[in-house]
Coordinates of C-alpha atoms in Angstrom, one line a residue:
M1 CA -18.3 88.8 13.3
K2 CA -21.9 89.2 12.1
S3 CA -22.4 90.4 8.5
K4 CA -26.0 91.2 9.0
P5 CA -28.1 92.4 12.0
I6 CA -30.0 89.7 13.7
V7 CA -33.7 90.3 14.3
V8 CA -35.8 87.9 16.3
V9 CA -39.6 87.9 15.8
V10 CA -41.9 86.3 18.4
G11 CA -45.5 86.1 17.3
S12 CA -48.2 84.8 15.0
L13 CA -48.3 82.7 11.8
N14 CA -51.6 82.7 10.0
M15 CA -52.9 81.7 6.7
D16 CA -54.8 84.6 5.1
L17 CA -58.0 83.8 3.1
V18 CA -58.5 86.9 1.1
I19 CA -61.5 88.1 -1.0
E20 CA -61.3 91.3 -3.1
A21 CA -64.5 93.2 -3.5
E22 CA -65.9 96.5 -4.8
S23 CA -66.8 97.5 -1.2
L24 CA -66.6 96.2 2.3
P25 CA -69.9 94.6 3.6
T26 CA -71.9 96.3 6.2
K27 CA -73.9 94.5 8.9
G28 CA -76.1 91.9 7.4
Q29 CA -75.0 92.6 3.8
T30 CA -73.5 90.2 1.3
V31 CA -71.3 91.7 -1.4
Q32 CA -69.9 90.0 -4.5
G33 CA -66.3 89.2 -4.5
D34 CA -63.9 89.9 -7.4
G35 CA -61.2 87.3 -6.6
F36 CA -60.1 84.9 -3.9
R37 CA -56.6 83.9 -2.8
T38 CA -54.8 82.2 0.1
T39 CA -51.6 83.9 1.2
P40 CA -49.2 83.4 4.1
G41 CA -49.8 85.9 6.8
G42 CA -49.9 86.6 10.6
K43 CA -48.4 89.7 12.0
G44 CA -45.3 88.0 13.4
A45 CA -44.5 86.2 10.2
N46 CA -45.3 89.3 8.1
Q47 CA -42.8 91.3 10.1
A48 CA -40.2 88.5 9.8
V49 CA -40.5 88.6 6.0
A50 CA -40.3 92.4 6.0
A51 CA -37.1 92.3 8.1
A52 CA -35.5 89.5 6.0
R53 CA -36.1 91.2 2.7
L54 CA -34.7 94.4 4.1
G55 CA -31.4 92.8 4.9
A56 CA -31.5 91.2 8.4
D57 CA -30.9 87.6 9.5
V58 CA -34.3 86.7 11.0
R59 CA -35.2 84.1 13.5
M60 CA -38.9 83.3 13.9
V61 CA -40.4 82.0 17.2
G62 CA -44.1 80.9 17.3
R63 CA -46.5 77.9 16.8
V64 CA -48.4 76.4 14.0
G65 CA -50.7 73.4 13.7
D66 CA -49.8 70.0 12.2
D67 CA -51.7 70.7 9.0
I68 CA -51.4 71.9 5.5
H69 CA -51.6 75.6 6.4
G70 CA -48.8 75.2 9.0
R71 CA -46.5 73.4 6.5
E72 CA -47.1 76.0 3.8
L73 CA -46.4 78.9 6.2
L74 CA -43.1 77.3 7.3
A75 CA -42.1 76.7 3.7
S76 CA -42.9 80.2 2.8
L77 CA -40.7 81.7 5.6
T78 CA -37.9 79.3 4.6
N79 CA -38.1 80.6 1.1
D80 CA -37.2 84.1 2.5
A81 CA -34.2 82.5 4.3
I82 CA -35.9 82.9 7.7
D83 CA -34.8 80.5 10.5
V84 CA -37.9 78.6 11.6
S85 CA -36.3 76.3 14.1
G86 CA -38.0 78.3 16.8
V87 CA -41.5 77.5 15.4
S88 CA -43.1 74.6 17.2
I89 CA -45.8 72.3 15.7
D90 CA -48.9 71.8 17.8
P91 CA -50.6 68.4 17.1
R92 CA -53.8 69.4 18.8
S93 CA -54.6 72.9 17.5
P94 CA -55.0 74.1 13.9
T95 CA -52.9 76.8 12.4
G96 CA -54.3 80.3 12.7
V97 CA -56.4 81.7 9.9
A98 CA -57.6 85.2 9.0
L99 CA -60.6 86.0 6.8
I100 CA -59.8 89.2 5.0
T101 CA -61.9 91.4 2.7
V102 CA -60.2 94.1 0.7
D103 CA -62.1 96.8 -1.2
K104 CA -61.2 98.8 -4.3
F105 CA -59.5 101.5 -2.2
G106 CA -57.2 99.0 -0.5
D107 CA -59.0 99.2 2.9
N108 CA -59.9 96.0 4.6
T109 CA -61.8 94.1 7.3
I110 CA -60.3 91.1 9.1
V111 CA -61.7 88.3 11.2
A112 CA -59.1 86.0 12.7
D113 CA -59.1 82.7 14.5
Y114 CA -55.6 82.4 15.9
G115 CA -55.6 78.7 16.6
A116 CA -52.2 77.4 17.6
N117 CA -50.9 80.9 18.2
T118 CA -53.0 81.1 21.3
F119 CA -51.1 78.3 23.0
C120 CA -47.6 79.9 22.8
G121 CA -46.0 79.4 26.2
G122 CA -43.3 77.6 28.0
N123 CA -42.0 75.6 25.0
E124 CA -41.7 78.8 22.9
L125 CA -39.8 80.5 25.7
K126 CA -37.3 77.7 25.7
L127 CA -36.9 78.1 21.9
L128 CA -36.6 81.9 22.4
K129 CA -33.7 81.5 24.7
E130 CA -31.8 79.9 21.9
A131 CA -33.0 82.3 19.3
I132 CA -31.9 85.5 21.1
V133 CA -28.2 84.5 21.3
D134 CA -26.3 87.4 19.6
A135 CA -29.6 89.0 18.5
D136 CA -29.8 92.8 18.0
I137 CA -33.5 93.4 18.5
L138 CA -36.8 91.6 19.2
L139 CA -40.3 92.1 17.8
I140 CA -43.6 91.2 19.4
Q141 CA -47.3 91.8 18.5
N142 CA -50.7 91.0 19.9
E143 CA -51.7 87.8 18.2
V144 CA -50.3 85.6 21.0
P145 CA -51.3 85.6 24.7
S146 CA -50.5 88.8 26.6
G147 CA -49.0 86.8 29.5
F148 CA -46.7 85.1 27.0
N149 CA -45.6 88.5 25.7
E150 CA -44.8 89.6 29.2
S151 CA -42.6 86.6 29.7
V152 CA -40.9 87.4 26.4
C153 CA -40.2 90.9 27.6
A154 CA -38.8 89.7 30.9
L155 CA -36.4 87.4 29.1
A156 CA -35.4 90.1 26.7
E157 CA -34.7 92.5 29.6
S158 CA -32.5 89.9 31.3
E159 CA -30.4 89.8 28.1
S160 CA -30.5 93.6 27.6
L161 CA -32.2 93.0 24.2
P162 CA -34.4 95.9 23.0
V163 CA -38.0 95.1 22.2
I164 CA -40.3 96.7 19.7
W165 CA -44.0 96.1 20.3
D166 CA -46.7 96.4 17.7
P167 CA -49.9 96.4 19.8
A168 CA -52.1 95.0 17.0
P169 CA -54.7 93.9 17.1
Y170 CA -55.6 95.7 20.3
K171 CA -56.6 93.5 23.3
R172 CA -58.1 94.7 26.5
G173 CA -55.5 94.7 29.2
C174 CA -52.5 94.6 26.9
D175 CA -51.5 98.1 28.1
S176 CA -49.5 96.4 30.9
L177 CA -46.8 95.8 28.3
I178 CA -46.3 99.6 27.6
P179 CA -43.5 100.1 30.3
L180 CA -41.9 96.7 29.4
V181 CA -40.9 97.6 25.8
N182 CA -38.4 100.0 24.3
I183 CA -40.4 101.1 21.3
L184 CA -44.2 101.1 20.8
T185 CA -45.7 101.2 17.2
P186 CA -49.5 101.4 17.3
N187 CA -51.6 103.0 14.6
V188 CA -53.9 105.8 15.5
G189 CA -56.9 103.6 16.4
E190 CA -54.7 101.3 18.6
A191 CA -53.1 104.3 20.3
E192 CA -56.6 105.7 21.1
L193 CA -57.6 102.4 22.7
L194 CA -54.3 102.2 24.7
T195 CA -54.8 105.7 26.1
D196 CA -58.7 106.1 26.2
L197 CA -58.1 109.3 24.3
P198 CA -60.3 109.3 21.2
I199 CA -59.2 111.7 18.5
S200 CA -60.1 109.9 15.3
Q201 CA -62.6 112.5 14.2
S202 CA -59.7 114.9 13.7
S203 CA -56.5 112.8 13.5
N204 CA -54.2 115.6 12.4
V205 CA -50.6 115.5 13.5
E206 CA -51.0 117.7 16.5
N207 CA -53.7 115.5 17.9
V208 CA -51.6 112.4 17.3
Y209 CA -48.8 114.1 19.2
S210 CA -51.2 114.3 22.1
L211 CA -51.6 110.5 21.9
C212 CA -47.8 110.1 22.0
E213 CA -47.7 112.3 25.1
E214 CA -50.3 110.2 26.8
L215 CA -48.4 107.1 26.0
L216 CA -45.3 108.7 27.5
L217 CA -47.3 109.4 30.7
N218 CA -48.4 105.7 30.7
G219 CA -44.8 104.5 30.7
A220 CA -43.9 104.3 27.0
S221 CA -40.2 104.9 26.3
T222 CA -40.5 105.8 22.6
P223 CA -44.0 105.9 21.1
I224 CA -44.2 105.9 17.3
I225 CA -47.8 106.2 15.9
T226 CA -48.4 105.2 12.3
M227 CA -51.0 107.4 10.5
G228 CA -51.5 105.6 7.2
D229 CA -51.1 108.0 4.3
Q230 CA -50.3 110.8 6.7
G231 CA -47.0 109.2 7.7
A232 CA -45.9 108.7 11.4
A233 CA -45.7 110.8 14.5
Y234 CA -43.3 110.1 17.3
Y235 CA -41.4 111.3 20.3
S236 CA -37.7 111.1 20.8
G237 CA -36.7 112.4 24.2
M238 CA -39.0 115.3 24.9
Q239 CA -39.3 116.4 21.2
A240 CA -42.1 115.5 18.8
Y241 CA -41.5 114.7 15.2
H242 CA -43.5 113.9 12.1
C243 CA -42.3 111.7 9.3
K244 CA -44.2 112.6 6.2
P245 CA -45.2 109.7 3.9
I246 CA -44.0 109.0 0.4
E247 CA -46.7 109.1 -2.2
V248 CA -48.0 105.8 -3.5
T249 CA -51.3 104.5 -4.8
Q250 CA -52.8 102.3 -2.1
V251 CA -53.8 98.9 -3.3
D252 CA -53.9 96.8 -0.1
S253 CA -53.1 98.1 3.4
V254 CA -53.3 94.7 5.2
S255 CA -49.6 94.4 5.9
A256 CA -48.4 98.0 5.7
G257 CA -48.0 98.3 9.5
D258 CA -46.1 95.1 9.7
A259 CA -43.8 96.3 6.9
F260 CA -43.2 99.5 8.8
T261 CA -42.3 97.7 12.1
G262 CA -40.0 95.3 10.3
G263 CA -38.3 98.1 8.5
L264 CA -37.9 100.1 11.7
A265 CA -36.4 97.1 13.4
V266 CA -33.8 96.5 10.7
A267 CA -32.7 100.2 10.6
M268 CA -32.4 100.3 14.4
A269 CA -30.5 97.0 14.5
E270 CA -28.1 98.5 11.9
G271 CA -27.4 101.4 14.3
L272 CA -29.4 104.2 12.6
D273 CA -30.9 106.9 14.8
I274 CA -34.6 107.0 15.5
H275 CA -35.3 109.6 12.7
A276 CA -33.6 107.6 10.0
S277 CA -35.2 104.4 11.3
V278 CA -38.7 105.8 11.2
R279 CA -38.1 107.1 7.7
F280 CA -36.8 103.7 6.6
G281 CA -39.8 101.9 8.1
S282 CA -42.2 104.4 6.6
I283 CA -40.9 103.8 3.1
A284 CA -41.2 100.0 3.6
G285 CA -44.8 100.4 4.8
A286 CA -45.8 102.6 1.9
L287 CA -44.3 100.2 -0.6
A288 CA -46.3 97.3 1.0
A289 CA -49.5 99.3 0.8
S290 CA -49.0 99.8 -2.9
R291 CA -49.2 96.0 -3.6
L292 CA -51.6 93.1 -3.1
G293 CA -51.1 90.6 -0.4
S294 CA -49.4 90.2 3.0
Q295 CA -45.9 88.8 2.8
Q296 CA -45.6 88.9 -0.9
S297 CA -46.1 92.7 -0.8
M298 CA -43.0 93.3 1.4
A299 CA -40.3 95.4 -0.2
Y300 CA -36.7 94.4 -0.8
R301 CA -33.8 96.4 0.4
S302 CA -32.8 97.8 -3.0
E303 CA -36.2 99.4 -3.4
V304 CA -36.0 101.2 -0.1
D305 CA -32.4 102.2 -0.6
N306 CA -33.3 103.6 -4.1
I307 CA -36.0 105.9 -2.6
L308 CA -33.7 107.0 0.2
A309 CA -31.0 107.9 -2.3
N310 CA -33.3 109.7 -4.7
G311 CA -36.1 111.1 -2.6
P312 CA -36.1 114.2 -0.4
S313 CA -36.0 113.9 3.4
S314 CA -39.5 114.1 5.0
Q315 CA -38.8 114.2 8.7
N316 CA -39.7 117.5 10.5
G317 CA -39.4 118.4 14.1
L318 CA -42.2 120.2 16.0

């Protein structure tokens, strides 16, 4: 009998090269940095770390290069007790990297070269077949090929394994995945791109509900749209809900969305309902945004449980 829920993450592993600066550069501008660091990242690996620290047994499936970045990424995941036997090593392609600038408000810009991640395919599907044995839930993102994600979804469906898809970063044509997944977790900008319904000039809760409704029309089963410091809006059945955020001082928002999705997955794998799961994920995301870094910013279970035990409920129906 399983003592912990099993979460499988299929997706990217990148090394983040991060510079902190007073402000983000505009086109043609050079700004002075206030510090540089390398830190393990990649949306897939970030979500894996989030889920592991929140109490799940996590299995990672993906691809890295045969280089120092790849070795460091695998060692970092292993340090969080994540099973990396599903991560293949590509002798021909470098490990993915992301160049990140973070300003004094915690906002960021990112340019990524996904390297070995872009060659995920048949070999990773074979590894996935082994990884999903006895699994409770599966996570995917957009830093691997869309066609590969479609094959992942087909395999998950054949095993009746629910899939959470974080459609980040947005890629043209990726909306074909919408009806193939059980839960969709875009942020507001990604939801706009998925629906061709721009609302960012006035992204209040009611307008984000309209994005959820459009995603439902496009085949989404359960759309959950993260709104940064405004929380998350989502639909369950035909009812709209808003999960208000906890108050934190934002330091670095780079991995907040990954923390949310990882937390959501753990809560759902443990059998919590959608409302409690969104709340759990929102707390994990807020805690990550209050700290520097990608994987190192991920919260531990005791921190989330403490807030749940001592803080007021923030989920309201419409």
